[in-house]
């Protein structure tokens, strides 16, 4: 069964910490995405990547960066966590030739 | 840019009632349209999709028709069950420029026995 795996289901971090959210897919997909999900706002695109070492800003990139050193792994980095980054973070991947998106189960991050 | 507007929830229905969740969109070109579902405690799953005007997507008794003239993709089901209780997201992917999903705000459906 194909999978997108997010390393942590729940995470609690302190304000000002540097936070890494990891996402790994086993489908050899070129495209990977990071979204955050907030009640009443749906899912908003933070960053995405069309291939290794490529990255593009989404709609809300401020306060975040990403790393894609290997095809299967796409990391979201909160340089200095703030309480307004408390949210559910969802990773997704898809083939570069089209087809469906596969989502991970999400990481619920709380910044205190 | 692209955007999706869907009706606010929560929507509360009795079992076997008829369901409609409205979704309208703004996009350039000819986007593909999707409905995703998120059951409690689970990840996002594709429910159905349509890739061109007048296409009807269907799955698990749910249907939605791509209406370009009204820029809509309303989700319907003739008889809901308690197991349909979930959050439903309408989304689009444009066919020009950025290839990524743009989501609506989500509609929570609660079905009571």
GROMACS .gro file of C-alpha atoms in nm:
model
  225
    1UNK     CA    1   0.000   0.000   0.000
    2UNK     CA    2   0.146   0.335  -0.103
    3UNK     CA    3   0.213   0.577   0.174
    4UNK     CA    4   0.296   0.928   0.280
    5UNK     CA    5   0.438   0.912   0.630
    6UNK     CA    6   0.468   1.207   0.863
    7UNK     CA    7   0.712   1.139   1.140
    8UNK     CA    8   0.508   1.273   1.432
    9UNK     CA    9   0.137   1.264   1.498
   10UNK     CA   10   0.152   1.514   1.783
   11UNK     CA   11   0.424   1.763   1.866
   12UNK     CA   12   0.457   2.027   2.139
   13UNK     CA   13   0.727   2.292   2.101
   14UNK     CA   14   0.819   2.612   2.277
   15UNK     CA   15   0.806   2.960   2.126
   16UNK     CA   16   1.132   3.042   1.950
   17UNK     CA   17   1.238   2.682   1.890
   18UNK     CA   18   1.343   2.562   1.548
   19UNK     CA   19   1.101   2.287   1.445
   20UNK     CA   20   1.138   2.022   1.177
   21UNK     CA   21   0.837   1.837   1.036
   22UNK     CA   22   0.933   1.540   0.826
   23UNK     CA   23   0.744   1.378   0.541
   24UNK     CA   24   0.848   1.066   0.350
   25UNK     CA   25   0.675   0.903   0.053
   26UNK     CA   26   0.744   0.562  -0.095
   27UNK     CA   27   0.582   0.613  -0.437
   28UNK     CA   28   0.875   0.774  -0.622
   29UNK     CA   29   0.661   1.086  -0.667
   30UNK     CA   30   0.821   1.402  -0.804
   31UNK     CA   31   0.577   1.649  -0.652
   32UNK     CA   32   0.540   1.709  -0.278
   33UNK     CA   33   0.336   1.963  -0.083
   34UNK     CA   34   0.295   2.106   0.266
   35UNK     CA   35  -0.041   2.241   0.382
   36UNK     CA   36  -0.167   2.367   0.713
   37UNK     CA   37  -0.525   2.301   0.819
   38UNK     CA   38  -0.713   2.539   1.046
   39UNK     CA   39  -1.085   2.534   1.138
   40UNK     CA   40  -1.286   2.759   0.911
   41UNK     CA   41  -0.989   2.818   0.679
   42UNK     CA   42  -0.956   2.477   0.518
   43UNK     CA   43  -0.615   2.373   0.391
   44UNK     CA   44  -0.370   2.641   0.285
   45UNK     CA   45  -0.059   2.574   0.080
   46UNK     CA   46   0.269   2.663   0.251
   47UNK     CA   47   0.537   2.531   0.014
   48UNK     CA   48   0.566   2.274  -0.261
   49UNK     CA   49   0.834   2.105  -0.464
   50UNK     CA   50   0.821   1.971  -0.816
   51UNK     CA   51   1.147   1.776  -0.786
   52UNK     CA   52   1.458   1.722  -0.577
   53UNK     CA   53   1.624   2.045  -0.464
   54UNK     CA   54   1.337   2.248  -0.610
   55UNK     CA   55   1.097   2.449  -0.397
   56UNK     CA   56   0.821   2.699  -0.459
   57UNK     CA   57   0.633   2.927  -0.221
   58UNK     CA   58   0.268   2.861  -0.171
   59UNK     CA   59   0.009   3.103  -0.036
   60UNK     CA   60   0.138   3.137   0.323
   61UNK     CA   61   0.517   3.078   0.325
   62UNK     CA   62   0.605   3.342   0.586
   63UNK     CA   63   0.779   3.192   0.888
   64UNK     CA   64   0.847   2.862   0.710
   65UNK     CA   65   1.114   2.709   0.491
   66UNK     CA   66   1.153   2.366   0.331
   67UNK     CA   67   1.421   2.121   0.231
   68UNK     CA   68   1.413   1.854  -0.041
   69UNK     CA   69   1.755   1.688  -0.057
   70UNK     CA   70   1.616   1.348  -0.158
   71UNK     CA   71   1.320   1.267  -0.377
   72UNK     CA   72   1.131   1.079  -0.110
   73UNK     CA   73   1.169   1.330   0.172
   74UNK     CA   74   1.023   1.681   0.208
   75UNK     CA   75   1.089   1.865   0.533
   76UNK     CA   76   0.903   2.168   0.663
   77UNK     CA   77   1.105   2.396   0.890
   78UNK     CA   78   0.972   2.653   1.134
   79UNK     CA   79   1.274   2.877   1.184
   80UNK     CA   80   1.147   3.026   1.511
   81UNK     CA   81   0.817   2.876   1.619
   82UNK     CA   82   0.540   3.111   1.724
   83UNK     CA   83   0.203   3.044   1.884
   84UNK     CA   84   0.021   3.139   1.562
   85UNK     CA   85   0.186   2.840   1.396
   86UNK     CA   86  -0.012   2.604   1.619
   87UNK     CA   87  -0.199   2.400   1.361
   88UNK     CA   88  -0.244   2.067   1.185
   89UNK     CA   89   0.019   2.019   0.912
   90UNK     CA   90  -0.052   1.790   0.619
   91UNK     CA   91   0.198   1.660   0.366
   92UNK     CA   92   0.096   1.531   0.023
   93UNK     CA   93   0.264   1.388  -0.285
   94UNK     CA   94   0.174   1.309  -0.643
   95UNK     CA   95   0.340   1.187  -0.958
   96UNK     CA   96   0.489   1.452  -1.185
   97UNK     CA   97   0.286   1.312  -1.473
   98UNK     CA   98  -0.044   1.378  -1.298
   99UNK     CA   99  -0.272   1.143  -1.113
  100UNK     CA  100  -0.407   1.162  -0.764
  101UNK     CA  101  -0.269   1.324  -0.453
  102UNK     CA  102  -0.184   1.108  -0.152
  103UNK     CA  103  -0.200   1.273   0.188
  104UNK     CA  104  -0.026   1.187   0.511
  105UNK     CA  105  -0.216   1.154   0.838
  106UNK     CA  106  -0.097   1.494   0.959
  107UNK     CA  107   0.109   1.637   1.242
  108UNK     CA  108  -0.074   1.835   1.505
  109UNK     CA  109   0.174   2.096   1.626
  110UNK     CA  110   0.117   2.299   1.941
  111UNK     CA  111   0.351   2.590   2.012
  112UNK     CA  112   0.343   2.706   2.374
  113UNK     CA  113  -0.575   3.362  -0.837
  114UNK     CA  114  -0.773   3.047  -0.780
  115UNK     CA  115  -1.023   3.024  -0.497
  116UNK     CA  116  -1.296   2.792  -0.369
  117UNK     CA  117  -1.598   2.890  -0.163
  118UNK     CA  118  -1.810   2.632   0.011
  119UNK     CA  119  -2.101   2.656   0.247
  120UNK     CA  120  -2.029   2.694   0.613
  121UNK     CA  121  -2.116   2.420   0.852
  122UNK     CA  122  -2.189   2.243   1.054
  123UNK     CA  123  -2.464   2.069   0.865
  124UNK     CA  124  -2.674   1.844   1.083
  125UNK     CA  125  -2.906   1.591   0.919
  126UNK     CA  126  -3.107   1.290   1.020
  127UNK     CA  127  -3.020   0.952   0.874
  128UNK     CA  128  -3.165   0.898   0.521
  129UNK     CA  129  -3.199   1.272   0.460
  130UNK     CA  130  -3.087   1.434   0.134
  131UNK     CA  131  -2.753   1.613   0.142
  132UNK     CA  132  -2.631   1.911  -0.058
  133UNK     CA  133  -2.306   2.093   0.014
  134UNK     CA  134  -2.257   2.392  -0.212
  135UNK     CA  135  -1.923   2.472  -0.372
  136UNK     CA  136  -1.835   2.748  -0.616
  137UNK     CA  137  -1.496   2.834  -0.758
  138UNK     CA  138  -1.293   3.105  -0.930
  139UNK     CA  139  -1.018   2.998  -1.166
  140UNK     CA  140  -0.864   3.081  -1.498
  141UNK     CA  141  -0.876   2.821  -1.771
  142UNK     CA  142  -1.027   2.481  -1.711
  143UNK     CA  143  -0.952   2.349  -1.364
  144UNK     CA  144  -1.010   1.998  -1.234
  145UNK     CA  145  -1.250   1.982  -0.939
  146UNK     CA  146  -1.244   1.753  -0.638
  147UNK     CA  147  -1.426   1.661  -0.322
  148UNK     CA  148  -1.214   1.528  -0.036
  149UNK     CA  149  -1.342   1.380   0.289
  150UNK     CA  150  -1.179   1.370   0.631
  151UNK     CA  151  -1.329   1.124   0.879
  152UNK     CA  152  -1.268   1.188   1.251
  153UNK     CA  153  -0.906   1.120   1.342
  154UNK     CA  154  -0.809   1.027   0.987
  155UNK     CA  155  -0.627   1.183   0.694
  156UNK     CA  156  -0.773   1.335   0.379
  157UNK     CA  157  -0.922   1.097   0.121
  158UNK     CA  158  -1.034   1.167  -0.232
  159UNK     CA  159  -1.411   1.121  -0.257
  160UNK     CA  160  -1.470   1.209  -0.622
  161UNK     CA  161  -1.345   1.430  -0.902
  162UNK     CA  162  -1.435   1.579  -1.239
  163UNK     CA  163  -1.188   1.707  -1.495
  164UNK     CA  164  -1.403   1.886  -1.752
  165UNK     CA  165  -1.731   2.070  -1.788
  166UNK     CA  166  -2.049   1.859  -1.749
  167UNK     CA  167  -1.853   1.564  -1.608
  168UNK     CA  168  -2.018   1.396  -1.312
  169UNK     CA  169  -1.800   1.248  -1.041
  170UNK     CA  170  -1.950   0.979  -0.820
  171UNK     CA  171  -1.845   0.749  -0.538
  172UNK     CA  172  -2.011   0.582  -0.238
  173UNK     CA  173  -2.348   0.731  -0.334
  174UNK     CA  174  -2.211   1.085  -0.352
  175UNK     CA  175  -2.228   1.283  -0.677
  176UNK     CA  176  -2.111   1.620  -0.805
  177UNK     CA  177  -2.142   1.773  -1.152
  178UNK     CA  178  -1.890   2.018  -1.298
  179UNK     CA  179  -2.097   2.321  -1.403
  180UNK     CA  180  -1.882   2.570  -1.588
  181UNK     CA  181  -2.167   2.813  -1.656
  182UNK     CA  182  -2.230   2.857  -1.281
  183UNK     CA  183  -1.870   2.775  -1.173
  184UNK     CA  184  -2.008   2.522  -0.927
  185UNK     CA  185  -1.942   2.168  -0.810
  186UNK     CA  186  -2.210   2.093  -0.549
  187UNK     CA  187  -2.188   1.767  -0.356
  188UNK     CA  188  -2.509   1.561  -0.322
  189UNK     CA  189  -2.618   1.235  -0.168
  190UNK     CA  190  -2.970   1.100  -0.174
  191UNK     CA  191  -2.971   0.927   0.165
  192UNK     CA  192  -2.701   0.996   0.422
  193UNK     CA  193  -2.587   0.752   0.688
  194UNK     CA  194  -2.435   0.807   1.031
  195UNK     CA  195  -2.105   0.681   0.886
  196UNK     CA  196  -2.100   0.980   0.647
  197UNK     CA  197  -2.031   1.214   0.939
  198UNK     CA  198  -1.706   1.386   0.845
  199UNK     CA  199  -1.558   1.711   0.715
  200UNK     CA  200  -1.593   1.762   0.338
  201UNK     CA  201  -1.355   1.980   0.138
  202UNK     CA  202  -1.410   2.110  -0.212
  203UNK     CA  203  -1.088   2.172  -0.407
  204UNK     CA  204  -0.958   2.263  -0.749
  205UNK     CA  205  -0.638   2.224  -0.944
  206UNK     CA  206  -0.575   2.474  -1.220
  207UNK     CA  207  -0.451   2.364  -1.561
  208UNK     CA  208  -0.228   2.670  -1.601
  209UNK     CA  209   0.048   2.801  -1.379
  210UNK     CA  210   0.080   2.641  -1.036
  211UNK     CA  211  -0.022   2.276  -1.022
  212UNK     CA  212  -0.140   2.233  -0.666
  213UNK     CA  213  -0.472   2.190  -0.492
  214UNK     CA  214  -0.661   2.495  -0.370
  215UNK     CA  215  -0.913   2.406  -0.098
  216UNK     CA  216  -1.234   2.551   0.036
  217UNK     CA  217  -1.284   2.605   0.408
  218UNK     CA  218  -1.447   2.268   0.469
  219UNK     CA  219  -1.800   2.174   0.578
  220UNK     CA  220  -1.860   1.953   0.879
  221UNK     CA  221  -2.147   1.709   0.834
  222UNK     CA  222  -2.307   1.542   1.133
  223UNK     CA  223  -2.566   1.271   1.070
  224UNK     CA  224  -2.788   1.174   1.360
  225UNK     CA  225  -2.954   0.831   1.389
   0.00000   0.00000   0.00000
